[in-house]
Amino acid sequence: MRSERDFIRRLQQAATRKRDDIQLDLGDDAAIVTPPPGRHLVVMSDALVEDVHFRRRYVPAEAIGHKALAASLSDCAAMGATPRYCLASLAIPPDAHALAERIIAGLLALADRTQVALVGGDTTASPGGLFIDVALIGDIAPACAVTRAGARPDDFVFVSGTLGAAAAALRAFERKLPPDPAAQARFLFPEPRLKLGQALAKRQLASAMMDISDGLSTDIARLCEASRVGAALEAEAIPIAPAAAAIAGSPEAALHLALDGGEDYELLFTVAPKQVPAVLELREQLAGEGVQLACIGRVTEGAAVMLRLAGATRPLQPGGYDHFMRSP
Amino acid sequence: MRSERDFIRRLQQAATRKRDDIQLDLGDDAAIVTPPPGRHLVVMSDALVEDVHFRRRYVPAEAIGHKALAASLSDCAAMGATPRYCLASLAIPPDAHALAERIIAGLLALADRTQVALVGGDTTASPGGLFIDVALIGDIAPACAVTRAGARPDDFVFVSGTLGAAAAALRAFERKLPPDPAAQARFLFPEPRLKLGQALAKRQLASAMMDISDGLSTDIARLCEASRVGAALEAEAIPIAPAAAAIAGSPEAALHLALDGGEDYELLFTVAPKQVPAVLELREQLAGEGVQLACIGRVTEGAAVMLRLAGATRPLQPGGYDHFMRSP
């Protein structure tokens, strides 16, 4: 069996990139880094647990590493921040030792593409399942970060991309059906919307923003609660992923996947009316990169989140994932 | 069952401290913080896994939270850095839900004492054991951080405190014997040597430093490897904890606990000859706070780590804990 020291040594070889802002990386008690001066730090962490967030049966090791970093990168995108450094802690069961390097390879591939340096972490045995926790440090210009709390009545509600693709792939995997390839890619290798988040934050176009990780119905409720507002969404405007429509069997079921499915890692944001033209311009610029933006409703006074469907308006219940309440 | 949102809300209430350097803490996609300008960031993380690092049978929930943060604080101390912010990710099995708040309470008690703010993290279910990962961000003046790599031949080797107490308590727990109270406290609520580490770094008294988490025999080998030196330790000079001597049954067994026991969370550091007087002065200052310092040997050329015991010199084999190789 390989030792922790050997693993860390190989990690060092894989992760070492000379960067002026990194004085010391893997292999000492801590890493020493110097982010750009004059900016605020943005810090967050996300944990993935085997058989809660993924099953090894259908999530390859590289995707486990990718998804673990992508979850934090998506949070970073939702603040409008630039990611810089990450720490990865891995607990590895005896039957998964061979996976550890592939998990890190998946994480490093995404880290490289997003200019994130893996500077530390921890590796340990696990008598239970596989566990990975990624802490991410980014930075942002003062006063530019976009929180969940800034939505105001009459703001427009936008989402990026399409919703329900990851949930469609998950459903196919759970039923042991071959998933739609595009949906499978979205589920296994989600692409955090860093450029979009940074563009919205830099131009101060979004009044509130968060990423959709637990399902639109759950996350819009969180944004509204943080902003002390309500929302009225239009079912017809919600961008349902084609794969969700295909696997769902009915338009209602497809809408349910898009509203409640989770793991979309798209951005949900609100825009004051006067900023809408600038957002629509940004949409044109981003369309060339394959990122679409949809306006799905308005912010309202009060606290209710409503959905209008076929002329009728009903309360939209949070139907997404609560990590304490359910298993996948 | 309680929901994740409720748990986070209670966490926010428990953790909220107004601090000028924290713009946004728990409850959004990320925290926003502004560490003091002109300093380098020091970042690290440590994971504790149930039945690898602790057993719930003898480690109370508060101690799990304390130990998880203490492990990172000890790394921070070993760099000489000042800890500022932490993120805690928890994976909680169904039968441990009631423990989550006590784990966080234990973490927050130590965080408060060390002026560390809990600014984020993640909470999730775990189908296996309990898992906690703490990422810590600290800072240090440029060029003051002490790495493992600076030891030079003829430097003196020092350790803080006494060694083997945590291992003695662990042995008692595993044998279902009542542990020595002082050893139990060291095992359950280790005290990171932040002041000592910071004093050594600020005055640039240590040429290399690390914390002893996996046992002196293992960690001195790591320091020597990083510094490309050897060491000659004097067995008689190693400060064996009284509880280790009491449970061991023989002087050889007591020495083994002190060398190989692990979880000491003391500092191991090397001192150039001309700095020894200043370190001895510091020792007098720290004695009032109950932190003793022992000189246990010299740094040598070459790569061998030797132990002199009763006139005979033998190689000191790393006998400590490798998280990939063994269970406790």
XYZ file of C-alpha atoms in Angstrom:
656
model
C 0.000 0.000 0.000
C 1.207 3.511 -0.707
C 2.038 5.855 2.116
C 0.661 9.302 2.759
C 4.111 10.784 2.167
C 4.401 9.196 -1.256
C 0.933 10.445 -2.147
C 1.789 13.987 -1.074
C 5.034 13.831 -3.033
C 3.185 12.849 -6.183
C 0.630 15.549 -5.482
C 3.437 18.082 -5.241
C 4.798 16.991 -8.588
C 1.353 17.177 -10.183
C 0.335 20.467 -8.620
C 3.523 22.487 -8.681
C 3.199 25.541 -10.857
C 5.513 28.460 -10.362
C 3.408 31.437 -9.480
C 4.660 34.708 -8.016
C 1.788 34.814 -5.537
C 2.655 31.429 -3.993
C 5.627 31.495 -1.606
C 5.166 27.950 -0.323
C 2.781 25.225 -1.363
C 2.225 21.541 -0.642
C 4.418 19.640 1.773
C 4.952 21.958 4.733
C 2.628 22.617 7.672
C 0.791 25.253 5.645
C 0.950 27.107 2.350
C 1.975 30.763 2.123
C 0.288 32.897 -0.509
C -0.039 36.596 -1.326
C -3.271 37.496 -3.105
C -3.368 40.847 -4.965
C -3.350 43.793 -2.531
C -6.362 46.016 -2.014
C -8.970 43.349 -2.620
C -11.273 41.483 -0.276
C -10.912 37.751 0.265
C -13.801 35.460 -0.568
C -13.687 32.073 1.190
C -15.934 29.030 1.050
C -15.884 25.237 1.230
C -17.952 22.385 -0.158
C -17.945 18.747 0.856
C -18.960 15.764 -1.262
C -19.810 12.505 0.470
C -20.087 9.127 -1.236
C -23.665 7.874 -1.497
C -24.970 11.296 -0.520
C -23.621 13.443 -3.364
C -22.357 10.759 -5.709
C -22.144 7.026 -6.220
C -18.912 5.480 -7.383
C -20.958 3.218 -9.676
C -21.611 6.060 -12.099
C -19.348 8.949 -11.096
C -15.768 8.293 -12.262
C -12.956 9.352 -9.954
C -11.949 12.327 -12.134
C -15.512 13.631 -11.931
C -15.497 13.392 -8.116
C -12.481 15.723 -8.030
C -13.969 17.995 -10.676
C -17.350 18.237 -8.947
C -15.799 18.925 -5.539
C -13.883 21.933 -6.863
C -16.710 23.003 -9.190
C -19.117 23.307 -6.250
C -16.849 25.856 -4.563
C -16.028 27.586 -7.859
C -19.754 27.971 -8.452
C -20.117 29.663 -5.057
C -17.181 31.878 -6.003
C -18.850 32.725 -9.319
C -22.033 33.595 -7.430
C -20.149 36.260 -5.461
C -18.541 37.570 -8.653
C -15.086 36.747 -7.267
C -11.874 35.504 -8.890
C -10.758 32.118 -7.511
C -7.066 31.782 -6.575
C -6.171 28.928 -4.185
C -7.754 25.733 -2.976
C -7.186 23.161 -0.251
C -8.492 19.609 -0.738
C -9.067 17.148 2.104
C -9.697 13.557 1.077
C -10.794 10.587 3.183
C -10.287 7.442 1.194
C -11.737 3.975 1.938
C -9.411 0.965 1.589
C -11.054 -0.131 -1.672
C -10.622 3.314 -3.256
C -6.891 3.924 -2.829
C -6.260 3.649 -6.536
C -8.850 6.386 -7.103
C -7.120 9.060 -5.039
C -4.763 10.183 -7.777
C -7.527 10.183 -10.386
C -9.712 12.286 -8.071
C -6.874 14.782 -7.701
C -6.226 14.674 -11.453
C -9.864 15.631 -12.085
C -9.616 18.440 -9.565
C -6.321 19.698 -11.019
C -7.643 19.710 -14.586
C -10.425 22.106 -13.579
C -8.068 24.056 -11.294
C -5.645 24.602 -14.189
C -8.394 25.856 -16.487
C -9.589 28.322 -13.859
C -6.112 29.459 -12.701
C -6.642 27.988 -9.246
C -3.616 26.587 -7.393
C -3.988 23.541 -5.153
C -1.834 24.668 -2.232
C -2.697 22.229 0.544
C -5.123 19.880 2.190
C -5.152 16.609 4.035
C -5.310 12.933 3.135
C -6.571 10.262 5.461
C -8.058 6.799 5.499
C -11.829 6.372 5.751
C -13.457 3.275 7.229
C -16.748 4.385 5.620
C -17.233 6.032 2.261
C -15.173 8.431 0.224
C -15.234 12.036 1.388
C -13.768 15.146 -0.217
C -13.893 18.701 1.067
C -12.547 21.600 -0.979
C -11.915 25.009 0.544
C -11.466 27.823 -1.940
C -9.979 31.289 -1.532
C -10.686 33.988 -4.070
C -10.693 37.740 -4.143
C -12.793 40.624 -5.363
C -12.606 44.404 -5.536
C -14.130 46.051 -2.452
C -17.892 46.722 -2.733
C -18.237 44.536 -5.832
C -19.264 41.238 -4.210
C -22.853 40.261 -4.918
C -24.665 38.696 -1.966
C -28.067 37.034 -1.780
C -29.490 39.941 0.153
C -29.771 42.797 -2.366
C -32.893 41.932 -4.382
C -35.551 44.671 -4.417
C -39.211 44.554 -5.494
C -39.613 44.955 -9.287
C -36.114 43.613 -9.992
C -36.070 41.035 -12.781
C -35.060 37.449 -12.003
C -32.543 35.780 -14.339
C -30.962 32.354 -14.572
C -28.025 31.262 -16.687
C -27.973 28.142 -18.856
C -30.660 25.494 -18.694
C -31.984 23.638 -15.672
C -32.625 19.974 -14.981
C -29.870 18.386 -17.078
C -27.885 17.086 -14.085
C -31.077 15.787 -12.483
C -31.996 14.052 -15.753
C -28.606 12.335 -15.866
C -28.880 11.342 -12.203
C -32.307 9.863 -12.816
C -30.988 7.870 -15.787
C -28.035 6.585 -13.739
C -30.290 5.589 -10.841
C -32.544 3.694 -13.265
C -29.463 2.147 -14.894
C -30.374 3.712 -18.238
C -27.786 5.315 -20.532
C -28.004 9.068 -19.856
C -28.188 11.708 -22.550
C -24.515 12.566 -23.290
C -24.979 16.313 -22.818
C -26.817 15.759 -19.541
C -24.148 13.312 -18.400
C -21.451 15.921 -19.073
C -23.393 18.534 -17.123
C -23.848 16.125 -14.218
C -20.292 14.774 -14.089
C -18.322 17.848 -15.136
C -20.385 20.947 -14.304
C -18.907 24.187 -15.578
C -18.949 26.975 -12.978
C -20.135 30.283 -14.437
C -17.107 32.286 -13.377
C -16.981 34.711 -16.324
C -20.666 35.528 -16.023
C -20.481 36.069 -12.270
C -17.390 38.250 -12.593
C -18.912 40.307 -15.420
C -22.110 40.924 -13.448
C -20.171 41.868 -10.305
C -17.606 44.072 -12.011
C -20.296 46.130 -13.795
C -22.538 45.965 -10.709
C -25.422 44.672 -12.797
C -26.860 42.167 -10.322
C -28.643 43.268 -7.136
C -28.479 39.738 -5.645
C -26.919 36.504 -6.845
C -26.411 32.893 -5.804
C -25.701 29.646 -7.553
C -28.361 26.999 -8.077
C -26.999 23.907 -6.386
C -30.026 22.500 -4.583
C -32.696 23.254 -7.212
C -34.247 26.521 -8.414
C -37.326 26.172 -6.166
C -35.147 25.851 -3.048
C -32.559 28.430 -4.022
C -34.992 31.172 -5.119
C -36.630 30.788 -1.685
C -33.223 31.273 -0.034
C -32.441 34.351 -2.113
C -35.870 35.842 -1.348
C -35.520 35.114 2.358
C -32.063 36.748 2.476
C -33.379 39.795 0.588
C -36.701 39.890 2.512
C -38.680 39.885 -0.706
C -40.946 37.552 -2.654
C -40.858 36.525 -6.306
C -43.257 35.684 -9.110
C -41.791 33.245 -11.634
C -43.189 32.339 -15.042
C -43.131 28.584 -15.652
C -43.014 29.078 -19.428
C -39.834 31.164 -19.131
C -37.842 28.598 -17.145
C -35.154 27.188 -19.449
C -35.713 23.438 -19.191
C -32.743 21.396 -20.386
C -33.639 19.246 -23.426
C -32.442 16.122 -21.602
C -34.803 16.854 -18.721
C -37.705 17.161 -21.135
C -36.679 13.930 -22.837
C -36.450 11.777 -19.721
C -39.352 13.337 -17.850
C -42.171 11.919 -19.956
C -44.474 14.917 -19.507
C -44.135 18.712 -19.516
C -45.100 18.799 -15.807
C -42.454 16.243 -14.930
C -39.853 18.141 -16.991
C -40.703 21.363 -15.151
C -40.384 19.493 -11.855
C -36.860 18.345 -12.797
C -35.892 21.906 -13.740
C -37.376 23.386 -10.543
C -36.375 20.766 -8.019
C -33.576 18.747 -9.604
C -30.468 20.383 -8.202
C -26.784 20.319 -9.162
C -27.394 22.776 -12.001
C -24.531 25.054 -10.883
C -26.083 27.875 -12.875
C -26.374 31.423 -11.547
C -29.628 32.861 -10.242
C -29.561 36.647 -10.063
C -31.785 39.683 -9.856
C -31.430 42.857 -11.910
C -32.836 46.316 -11.226
C -35.010 47.526 -14.132
C -32.527 50.205 -15.215
C -29.758 47.593 -15.537
C -31.758 45.190 -17.708
C -30.511 46.645 -21.023
C -26.904 46.152 -19.924
C -27.661 42.543 -18.916
C -29.285 41.882 -22.282
C -26.157 43.267 -23.962
C -24.045 40.967 -21.787
C -26.296 38.117 -22.880
C -25.374 38.763 -26.495
C -21.681 38.737 -25.653
C -21.993 35.506 -23.683
C -24.111 33.736 -26.290
C -20.943 33.271 -28.330
C -19.518 31.255 -25.436
C -22.592 29.065 -25.152
C -23.934 30.653 -21.952
C -27.552 31.694 -22.312
C -29.463 33.934 -19.930
C -33.205 33.733 -19.313
C -35.456 36.220 -17.536
C -37.811 34.029 -15.514
C -39.825 36.486 -13.410
C -39.904 39.485 -11.115
C -39.099 40.205 -7.505
C -42.166 41.157 -5.448
C -42.905 42.679 -2.081
C -43.774 40.337 0.759
C -42.216 36.930 1.234
C -44.163 34.619 -1.068
C -42.521 32.847 -3.993
C -45.172 32.202 -6.629
C -45.145 30.301 -9.917
C -47.506 31.188 -12.781
C -48.323 28.173 -14.922
C -50.972 28.075 -17.640
C -52.662 31.214 -16.334
C -52.893 29.974 -12.716
C -50.610 31.211 -9.947
C -49.594 28.907 -7.093
C -47.005 29.029 -4.317
C -43.688 27.488 -5.378
C -42.663 25.091 -2.628
C -38.954 24.460 -2.109
C -38.588 20.955 -3.499
C -34.834 20.722 -3.753
C -32.178 18.977 -1.830
C -31.657 19.407 1.903
C -28.517 17.534 2.855
C -29.788 16.734 6.324
C -33.206 15.516 5.279
C -32.783 13.113 2.374
C -30.544 10.735 0.546
C -30.277 10.976 -3.242
C -35.286 15.898 12.001
C -33.699 19.311 11.774
C -32.977 20.813 8.400
C -29.669 22.116 7.101
C -31.117 25.618 7.008
C -32.076 25.513 10.673
C -28.640 24.227 11.562
C -26.946 27.025 9.623
C -29.225 29.589 11.249
C -28.269 28.371 14.702
C -24.638 28.335 13.640
C -24.958 31.958 12.553
C -26.374 32.909 15.927
C -23.606 31.047 17.741
C -20.770 32.280 15.563
C -21.684 35.873 14.861
C -19.134 38.259 16.279
C -18.887 41.746 14.933
C -15.410 42.199 13.561
C -14.239 44.961 11.257
C -12.310 42.509 9.102
C -15.394 40.395 8.311
C -17.718 41.907 5.722
C -19.942 38.848 5.333
C -19.970 35.573 7.204
C -22.142 32.473 7.406
C -25.264 32.102 5.311
C -24.339 33.378 1.853
C -22.489 31.575 -0.940
C -19.175 32.613 0.583
C -17.715 34.760 3.330
C -15.933 38.045 2.600
C -13.005 38.994 4.822
C -10.165 41.522 4.790
C -7.032 40.353 6.604
C -4.507 43.023 7.624
C -2.727 44.521 4.582
C 0.931 43.896 3.851
C 1.050 40.396 5.291
C 1.221 36.993 3.675
C -1.649 34.525 3.995
C -1.037 31.158 5.599
C -3.595 28.483 4.671
C -4.038 24.869 5.721
C -6.680 22.246 6.438
C -7.012 19.169 8.642
C -9.585 16.433 8.488
C -10.685 14.151 11.336
C -12.463 10.913 10.491
C -14.405 8.783 12.953
C -12.648 5.516 13.848
C -9.438 6.782 12.208
C -8.700 9.856 14.347
C -11.236 9.393 17.142
C -13.893 7.083 18.465
C -17.171 8.485 19.665
C -17.022 6.050 22.596
C -14.376 8.143 24.334
C -14.145 11.450 22.479
C -17.061 13.709 23.425
C -18.606 15.827 20.678
C -17.099 19.075 21.993
C -13.632 17.511 21.835
C -14.180 16.474 18.190
C -14.775 20.115 17.281
C -11.901 21.297 19.450
C -9.450 18.753 18.045
C -10.420 19.499 14.443
C -9.636 23.192 14.846
C -6.642 22.541 17.119
C -4.968 20.424 14.425
C -5.025 23.362 11.981
C -4.117 25.875 14.692
C -1.112 23.723 15.533
C -0.008 23.872 11.877
C -0.527 27.638 11.996
C 1.568 27.843 15.181
C 4.279 25.820 13.443
C 4.554 28.507 10.744
C 4.584 31.253 13.376
C 1.394 32.723 11.902
C -1.622 34.423 13.466
C -4.871 32.524 12.815
C -7.865 34.600 11.633
C -10.683 32.687 9.903
C -11.835 29.103 9.622
C -14.264 27.075 7.535
C -15.699 23.847 8.945
C -17.222 21.091 6.818
C -19.131 18.407 8.707
C -20.551 15.116 7.467
C -22.896 13.730 10.082
C -24.269 10.184 10.306
C -27.977 9.763 11.134
C -27.236 8.634 14.707
C -25.037 11.686 15.392
C -27.372 14.555 14.494
C -27.657 15.656 18.082
C -23.869 15.910 18.230
C -23.489 18.471 15.430
C -24.180 21.486 17.606
C -21.927 20.208 20.380
C -19.128 19.634 17.864
C -19.509 23.214 16.654
C -19.709 24.458 20.257
C -16.366 22.788 20.988
C -14.856 24.315 17.872
C -16.255 27.769 18.672
C -14.957 27.702 22.247
C -11.392 27.239 20.973
C -11.990 29.672 18.095
C -13.094 32.369 20.532
C -10.042 31.891 22.725
C -7.728 32.161 19.722
C -9.568 35.068 18.018
C -10.516 32.876 15.064
C -13.841 33.552 13.313
C -15.858 30.658 11.887
C -16.927 32.251 8.593
C -18.236 29.325 6.559
C -18.236 25.657 5.742
C -20.618 22.944 4.711
C -22.919 20.492 6.461
C -24.055 17.253 4.950
C -25.351 13.818 5.849
C -22.922 10.895 6.063
C -23.990 7.286 5.500
C -20.709 6.186 7.115
C -18.920 7.780 10.028
C -18.567 11.306 11.248
C -16.182 13.499 9.287
C -14.975 17.025 9.977
C -12.572 19.108 7.912
C -11.380 22.506 9.098
C -9.648 24.950 6.764
C -7.822 27.784 8.474
C -6.573 31.105 7.134
C -3.976 33.077 9.044
C -1.400 35.691 8.234
C 2.202 36.532 8.946
C 4.676 39.317 8.221
C 6.630 38.702 4.993
C 9.824 36.666 5.466
C 8.872 35.624 9.019
C 7.207 32.277 8.285
C 9.215 29.298 9.532
C 9.168 26.303 7.210
C 10.487 22.781 7.733
C 13.330 23.386 5.317
C 15.714 25.738 7.119
C 17.571 23.475 9.572
C 21.385 23.570 9.206
C 24.057 21.246 10.621
C 24.976 22.132 14.221
C 21.580 23.738 14.908
C 20.054 22.636 18.212
C 16.792 20.663 18.192
C 14.063 21.765 20.605
C 10.589 20.538 21.478
C 7.909 22.264 23.507
C 5.951 20.641 26.327
C 6.071 16.934 27.031
C 5.492 14.046 24.660
C 3.384 10.910 24.916
C 0.492 12.183 27.051
C -2.107 11.946 24.276
C -0.832 8.500 23.324
C -1.045 7.428 26.981
C -4.666 8.580 27.177
C -5.487 6.852 23.883
C -3.942 3.626 25.147
C -5.980 3.832 28.373
C -9.196 4.497 26.407
C -8.518 1.596 24.043
C -7.940 -0.690 27.037
C -11.084 0.712 28.693
C -9.030 1.951 31.634
C -9.608 5.370 33.243
C -6.945 7.649 31.750
C -4.759 9.991 33.751
C -6.770 13.265 33.916
C -3.926 15.443 32.626
C -3.280 13.029 29.765
C -6.987 12.882 28.974
C -7.111 16.689 28.765
C -4.087 16.715 26.448
C -5.679 14.058 24.245
C -9.196 15.524 24.102
C -8.420 19.243 24.218
C -4.894 19.796 22.888
C -3.632 23.350 23.231
C -1.944 24.643 20.064
C 1.321 26.459 20.812
C 0.380 29.680 19.037
C 2.236 32.118 21.317
C 5.437 30.098 21.190
C 5.300 29.732 17.412
C 4.590 33.418 16.923
C 7.376 34.476 19.321
C 9.919 32.255 17.566
C 8.860 33.515 14.120
C 8.678 37.185 15.032
C 12.173 37.170 16.506
C 13.416 34.816 13.779
C 14.831 32.430 16.375
C 13.923 29.141 14.702
C 15.659 27.955 11.529
C 12.996 25.280 10.893
C 9.770 24.369 12.647
C 6.841 21.978 12.425
C 4.261 20.617 14.806
C 4.441 17.091 16.187
C 1.185 15.493 15.163
C 2.249 12.024 14.028
C 4.943 11.331 16.639
C 8.408 12.805 17.164
C 10.199 9.954 15.368
C 8.105 10.491 12.227
C 8.081 14.273 12.329
C 11.823 14.765 12.971
C 12.405 12.596 9.892
C 10.133 14.869 7.866
C 11.871 18.012 9.085
C 15.282 16.528 8.322
C 14.178 15.404 4.870
C 12.788 18.867 4.056
C 16.006 20.518 5.301
C 18.302 17.866 3.705
C 20.038 17.258 7.021
C 20.260 14.553 9.666
C 19.851 14.739 13.427
C 21.260 13.177 16.570
C 18.769 13.061 19.441
C 19.500 12.283 23.089
C 16.944 9.868 24.548
C 17.547 11.159 28.070
C 16.653 14.696 26.989
C 13.260 13.822 25.481
C 10.572 15.209 27.798
C 8.386 12.184 28.456
C 4.949 13.069 29.834
C 4.410 11.675 33.342
C 1.238 9.900 32.211
C 3.183 8.129 29.450
C 5.732 6.932 31.992
C 2.946 5.784 34.316
C 0.999 3.725 31.769
C 4.000 2.387 29.862
C 5.273 -0.020 32.500
C 8.959 0.373 31.570
C 11.306 3.242 30.652
C 11.713 1.790 27.151
C 7.951 1.617 26.642
C 7.560 5.181 27.955
C 10.202 6.391 25.507
C 8.392 4.551 22.715
C 5.129 6.384 23.559
C 6.956 9.726 23.552
C 8.749 9.009 20.268
C 5.986 7.294 18.320
C 2.738 8.177 20.071
C 1.476 11.107 18.058
C -1.168 13.787 18.653
C 1.214 15.735 20.869
C 0.604 19.011 19.011
C 3.836 20.362 20.422
C 6.345 22.325 18.342
C 9.563 20.792 17.048
C 12.082 23.419 15.975
C 15.748 23.947 15.282
C 17.853 26.857 16.497
C 21.173 28.143 15.159
C 23.858 28.175 17.899
C 24.011 31.980 18.089
C 20.219 32.126 18.742
C 20.249 29.598 21.591
C 20.637 32.228 24.341
C 17.579 34.095 23.059
C 15.571 30.844 22.996
C 16.625 30.072 26.557
C 15.452 33.546 27.562
C 12.148 32.893 25.817
C 11.946 29.624 27.728
C 12.050 31.549 31.003
C 9.277 33.847 29.843
C 7.111 30.938 28.721
C 7.685 28.887 31.868
C 5.260 31.199 33.646
C 2.578 30.110 31.180
C 3.274 26.425 31.712
C 5.017 25.865 28.355
C 8.383 24.197 28.801
C 11.089 23.891 26.149
C 13.602 21.052 25.957
C 16.764 20.828 23.881
C 16.785 17.222 22.642
C 19.717 17.071 20.236
C 21.620 18.552 17.305
C 21.189 18.784 13.574
C 23.863 16.864 11.646
C 25.139 16.643 8.096
C 23.895 13.762 5.988
C 20.393 12.360 6.152
C 20.449 9.964 9.114
C 18.314 10.530 12.201
C 20.045 8.878 15.163
C 19.043 8.337 18.780
C 21.620 8.019 21.576
C 20.343 5.884 24.421
C 22.453 4.643 27.350
C 25.703 5.347 25.504
C 24.698 3.499 22.323
C 23.631 5.255 19.134
C 21.061 3.682 16.796
C 19.007 4.887 13.842
C 15.642 6.330 14.905
C 13.009 4.729 12.685
C 9.836 6.720 11.989
C 7.305 4.857 14.122
C 4.447 7.319 14.085
C 1.157 7.475 12.380
C 0.743 7.269 8.612
C -2.899 7.900 7.834
C -2.849 5.653 4.786
C -1.069 2.716 6.386
C -2.744 1.989 9.701
C -5.832 2.316 11.810
C -5.521 3.497 15.408
